[in-house]
Short mmCIF file of C-alpha atoms in Angstrom, two decimals:
data_model
loop_
_atom_site.label_atom_id
_atom_site.label_comp_id
_atom_site.label_asym_id
_atom_site.label_seq_id
_atom_site.Cartn_x
_atom_site.Cartn_y
_atom_site.Cartn_z
CA UNK A 1185 54.29 93.10 39.70
CA UNK A 1186 51.43 91.47 41.61
CA UNK A 1187 49.15 92.99 44.24
CA UNK A 1188 49.59 92.08 47.91
CA UNK A 1189 48.64 88.45 47.58
CA UNK A 1190 48.63 87.77 51.31
CA UNK A 1191 46.41 89.96 53.43
CA UNK A 1192 44.50 89.84 56.66
CA UNK A 1193 40.73 89.82 56.75
CA UNK A 1194 38.86 92.65 58.37
CA UNK A 1195 37.40 91.95 61.82
CA UNK A 1196 34.69 94.56 61.37
CA UNK A 1197 31.37 93.32 60.05
CA UNK A 1198 31.35 94.42 56.38
CA UNK A 1199 28.42 94.96 54.01
CA UNK A 1200 26.97 91.84 52.39
CA UNK A 1201 29.19 91.86 49.30
CA UNK A 1202 32.37 92.26 51.34
CA UNK A 1203 31.15 89.74 53.92
CA UNK A 1204 30.80 87.05 51.28
CA UNK A 1205 34.19 88.04 49.84
CA UNK A 1206 36.06 87.65 53.14
CA UNK A 1207 34.36 84.40 54.06
CA UNK A 1208 35.54 82.86 50.79
CA UNK A 1209 38.30 80.36 51.72
CA UNK A 1210 40.13 81.23 48.49
CA UNK A 1211 40.80 84.78 49.71
CA UNK A 1212 44.32 84.90 51.22
CA UNK A 1213 44.38 85.79 54.94
CA UNK A 1214 48.08 85.94 55.86
CA UNK A 1215 50.75 88.63 55.58
CA UNK A 1216 54.26 88.35 54.23
CA UNK A 1217 56.94 87.06 56.63
CA UNK A 1218 59.46 89.93 56.14
CA UNK A 1219 56.83 92.46 57.14
CA UNK A 1220 55.65 90.33 60.07
CA UNK A 1221 59.19 89.94 61.40
CA UNK A 1222 59.97 93.65 61.18
CA UNK A 1223 56.74 94.53 62.93
CA UNK A 1224 57.27 91.90 65.64
CA UNK A 1225 60.77 93.24 66.33
CA UNK A 1226 59.38 96.76 66.68
CA UNK A 1227 56.83 95.48 69.20
CA UNK A 1228 59.41 93.44 71.12
CA UNK A 1229 61.60 96.54 71.51
CA UNK A 1230 58.62 98.57 72.68
CA UNK A 1231 57.34 96.06 75.25
CA UNK A 1232 60.64 94.78 76.56
CA UNK A 1233 60.95 91.53 78.54
CA UNK A 1234 58.08 90.24 80.65
CA UNK A 1235 59.97 90.77 83.90
CA UNK A 1236 57.27 92.38 86.06
CA UNK A 1237 54.08 91.12 84.40
CA UNK A 1238 53.09 89.57 81.07
CA UNK A 1239 51.57 92.02 78.59
CA UNK A 1240 48.42 91.29 76.59
CA UNK A 1241 48.96 91.66 72.86
CA UNK A 1242 45.96 91.50 70.53
CA UNK A 1243 46.48 90.67 66.85
CA UNK A 1244 43.34 92.31 65.46
CA UNK A 1245 42.52 91.02 62.01
CA UNK A 1246 44.76 88.03 62.69
CA UNK A 1247 43.78 86.18 59.51
CA UNK A 1248 45.23 82.69 59.62
CA UNK A 1249 47.42 83.53 62.62
CA UNK A 1250 50.71 83.78 60.71
CA UNK A 1251 51.65 87.24 62.02
CA UNK A 1252 50.83 86.31 65.63
CA UNK A 1253 52.75 83.05 65.32
CA UNK A 1254 55.73 84.96 63.91
CA UNK A 1255 55.61 87.49 66.76
CA UNK A 1256 55.13 85.03 69.64
CA UNK A 1257 58.75 83.73 69.81
CA UNK A 1258 59.97 87.33 70.03
CA UNK A 1259 57.57 88.08 72.89
CA UNK A 1260 58.38 85.41 75.49
CA UNK A 1261 56.24 85.67 78.60
CA UNK A 1262 53.66 87.91 76.92
CA UNK A 1263 50.21 86.66 75.90
CA UNK A 1264 49.25 86.96 72.21
CA UNK A 1265 45.56 86.67 71.28
CA UNK A 1266 44.25 86.61 67.72
CA UNK A 1267 41.01 88.41 66.83
CA UNK A 1268 39.14 88.22 63.54
CA UNK A 1269 35.65 88.62 62.15
CA UNK A 1270 35.90 85.71 59.69
CA UNK A 1271 35.07 82.28 61.10
CA UNK A 1272 37.09 80.64 58.33
CA UNK A 1273 40.16 82.69 59.26
CA UNK A 1274 39.73 81.85 62.95
CA UNK A 1275 39.62 78.13 62.21
CA UNK A 1276 42.98 78.43 60.50
CA UNK A 1277 44.42 80.74 63.15
CA UNK A 1278 43.66 78.23 65.91
CA UNK A 1279 46.05 75.78 64.29
CA UNK A 1280 48.91 78.27 64.79
CA UNK A 1281 48.19 80.18 68.00
CA UNK A 1282 46.65 79.13 71.36
CA UNK A 1283 44.06 81.89 71.56
CA UNK A 1284 41.87 83.20 68.73
CA UNK A 1285 38.48 84.82 69.30
CA UNK A 1286 35.82 86.45 67.16
CA UNK A 1287 35.39 90.21 67.35
CA UNK A 1288 34.28 93.24 65.36
CA UNK A 1289 35.81 96.68 65.18
CA UNK A 1290 32.68 98.77 65.54
CA UNK A 1291 30.33 99.70 68.41
CA UNK A 1292 32.29 98.00 71.18
CA UNK A 1293 32.47 94.79 69.19
CA UNK A 1294 35.86 93.66 70.50
CA UNK A 1295 35.31 91.17 73.35
CA UNK A 1296 37.65 93.00 75.73
CA UNK A 1297 37.11 95.54 78.45
CA UNK A 1298 38.19 99.16 78.16
CA UNK A 1299 41.90 99.72 78.83
CA UNK A 1300 42.55 95.96 79.04
CA UNK A 1301 45.26 95.47 76.37
CA UNK A 1302 48.87 96.57 76.35
CA UNK A 1303 49.48 96.37 72.60
CA UNK A 1304 47.63 95.83 69.34
CA UNK A 1305 49.02 94.37 66.14
CA UNK A 1306 47.00 95.77 63.24
CA UNK A 1307 48.61 94.16 60.21
CA UNK A 1308 47.29 94.89 56.72
CA UNK A 1309 43.75 95.43 58.01
CA UNK A 1310 43.04 99.14 57.80
CA UNK A 1311 43.08 99.14 53.98
CA UNK A 1312 40.12 96.72 54.03
CA UNK A 1313 37.83 98.76 56.30
CA UNK A 1314 34.73 100.71 55.36
CA UNK A 1315 35.02 102.81 58.55
CA UNK A 1316 38.65 103.07 59.73
CA UNK A 1317 37.74 105.93 62.09
CA UNK A 1318 35.45 103.67 64.12
CA UNK A 1319 38.13 100.96 64.07
CA UNK A 1320 40.78 103.18 65.65
CA UNK A 1321 38.22 104.44 68.18
CA UNK A 1322 37.59 100.84 69.25
CA UNK A 1323 41.31 100.05 69.39
CA UNK A 1324 41.88 103.14 71.51
CA UNK A 1325 39.10 102.01 73.85
CA UNK A 1326 40.67 98.65 74.63
CA UNK A 1327 44.27 99.92 74.89
CA UNK A 1328 45.63 101.06 78.23
CA UNK A 1329 46.96 104.65 78.36
CA UNK A 1330 50.38 104.51 76.77
CA UNK A 1331 49.53 101.21 75.08
CA UNK A 1332 51.19 100.38 71.77
CA UNK A 1333 49.61 100.26 68.32
CA UNK A 1334 51.67 98.49 65.65
CA UNK A 1335 49.95 99.17 62.33
CA UNK A 1336 51.07 98.08 58.88
CA UNK A 1337 49.52 98.86 55.53
CA UNK A 1338 50.53 99.07 51.84
CA UNK A 1339 51.96 102.41 50.74
CA UNK A 1340 50.00 104.19 48.03
CA UNK A 1341 53.13 106.23 47.25
CA UNK A 1342 55.52 103.26 46.99
CA UNK A 1343 58.39 103.95 44.60
CA UNK A 1344 56.93 101.88 41.76
CA UNK A 1345 53.41 103.33 42.21
CA UNK A 1346 54.78 106.78 41.55
CA UNK A 1347 56.14 105.57 38.22
CA UNK A 1348 52.93 103.69 37.38
CA UNK A 1349 50.80 106.77 37.97
CA UNK A 1350 53.02 108.85 35.71
CA UNK A 1351 52.41 106.22 33.03
CA UNK A 1352 48.65 106.37 33.60
CA UNK A 1353 48.51 102.91 35.24
CA UNK A 1354 46.39 102.12 38.31
CA UNK A 1355 48.73 101.78 41.35
CA UNK A 1356 49.61 98.40 42.81
CA UNK A 1357 47.52 97.57 45.93
CA UNK A 1358 44.56 99.66 44.68
CA UNK A 1359 41.39 97.98 43.40
CA UNK A 1360 38.30 99.16 41.59
CA UNK A 1361 36.32 95.89 41.76
CA UNK A 1362 35.87 92.81 43.93
CA UNK A 1363 35.36 90.69 40.81
CA UNK A 1364 38.51 91.26 38.81
CA UNK A 1365 41.72 93.22 38.20
CA UNK A 1366 41.30 96.33 36.06
CA UNK A 1367 43.95 98.79 34.95
CA UNK A 1368 46.82 97.65 37.16
CA UNK A 1369 49.42 94.86 37.41
CA UNK A 1370 48.48 91.76 39.34
CA UNK A 1371 46.29 88.68 39.23
CA UNK A 1372 44.39 88.50 42.54
CA UNK A 1373 41.63 90.61 44.06
CA UNK A 1374 42.27 91.15 47.77
CA UNK A 1375 39.61 93.67 48.81
CA UNK A 1376 41.52 96.90 49.42
CA UNK A 1377 39.17 99.84 50.02
CA UNK A 1378 41.52 102.53 51.36
CA UNK A 1379 45.17 103.31 50.78
CA UNK A 1380 47.52 105.65 52.64
CA UNK A 1381 50.69 107.58 52.00
CA UNK A 1382 53.15 107.93 54.88
CA UNK A 1383 51.99 111.49 55.55
CA UNK A 1384 48.30 110.61 55.45
CA UNK A 1385 48.79 107.63 57.79
CA UNK A 1386 50.66 109.72 60.35
CA UNK A 1387 48.01 112.44 60.31
CA UNK A 1388 45.11 109.98 60.49
CA UNK A 1389 46.52 108.03 63.44
CA UNK A 1390 47.43 111.22 65.32
CA UNK A 1391 43.92 112.61 64.80
CA UNK A 1392 42.50 109.39 66.28
CA UNK A 1393 44.08 109.95 69.70
CA UNK A 1394 47.52 108.40 69.29
CA UNK A 1395 51.07 109.74 69.40
CA UNK A 1396 53.15 108.51 66.48
CA UNK A 1397 56.46 107.13 67.76
CA UNK A 1398 58.10 105.76 64.64
CA UNK A 1399 57.45 105.01 60.99
CA UNK A 1400 59.48 102.38 59.14
CA UNK A 1401 59.35 100.75 55.72
CA UNK A 1402 59.14 97.07 54.78
CA UNK A 1403 59.54 95.23 51.46
CA UNK A 1404 56.72 93.63 49.50
CA UNK A 1405 57.07 89.97 48.60
CA UNK A 1406 55.19 90.48 45.32
CA UNK A 1407 57.87 92.69 43.77
CA UNK A 1408 59.53 90.85 40.83
CA UNK A 1409 62.81 89.22 41.88
CA UNK A 1410 65.11 91.49 39.79
CA UNK A 1411 63.62 94.55 41.54
CA UNK A 1412 63.74 93.24 45.11
CA UNK A 1413 67.14 94.78 45.97
CA UNK A 1414 65.72 98.17 44.98
CA UNK A 1415 62.60 97.50 47.05
CA UNK A 1416 64.70 96.67 50.10
CA UNK A 1417 66.74 99.80 49.53
CA UNK A 1418 63.56 101.88 49.49
CA UNK A 1419 62.79 100.73 53.05
CA UNK A 1420 65.38 103.25 54.27
CA UNK A 1421 62.97 105.97 53.10
CA UNK A 1422 59.53 104.97 54.48
CA UNK A 1423 57.59 107.38 52.21
CA UNK A 1424 58.96 105.35 49.25
CA UNK A 1425 58.71 101.86 50.79
CA UNK A 1426 56.23 99.21 49.70
CA UNK A 1427 54.79 98.69 53.18
CA UNK A 1428 54.40 101.24 55.98
CA UNK A 1429 55.06 100.07 59.56
CA UNK A 1430 53.80 102.58 62.12
CA UNK A 1431 54.32 102.48 65.89
CA UNK A 1432 52.02 104.73 67.90
CA UNK A 1433 51.00 104.99 71.55
CA UNK A 1434 47.57 105.71 72.99
CA UNK A 1435 47.41 109.18 74.53
#
């Protein structure tokens, strides 16, 4: 089993070592299509059609724009804007989406006014952040009251990670070094700093000023092919799923 080989870059300005890591063009900056589609459908249901006015949707940590480009056809009439810290990621994102701007997730670093956005896509970003508390504070600042947060992140307690831990193996998605893989399956370093269980993610988001609406599971494209039916089956129980998809609203 490989680690999550397609991830978004963090839009918050990281320390020097992480900064160099995320500006490396070899570091993958997209998320898997099954996860992106599930998340986009959740957002489309939440926003509804653009009958009265178009909503502003920010894809924060947009990476190469794949998630925003996947969501856009499901959000007709709404405006989707990509935001990322990495200039290399933004160059790639602008080939897929009309709007992509640079922004950081700390100290008012997002280039948007307070209460100016209707929804935020936050796809496979939070696990890369040094300060996730400041990130959710900044997202809450730019969201309108009742605005939607669609957050996705790998699940520390995925069904196979539970078995790996029992065997004394480092869980998939977790990393102990930016230079190599140690003690776990996989071949690529992707820069994960923090991992969440379903319970921890719910509690963390709620403590940051959001009301959790729904938690769903999504499959992970890196699961070996013979195990993929089991991985899809696990999505019915989000605490066991590979990827956690959380919908919350700003209070």
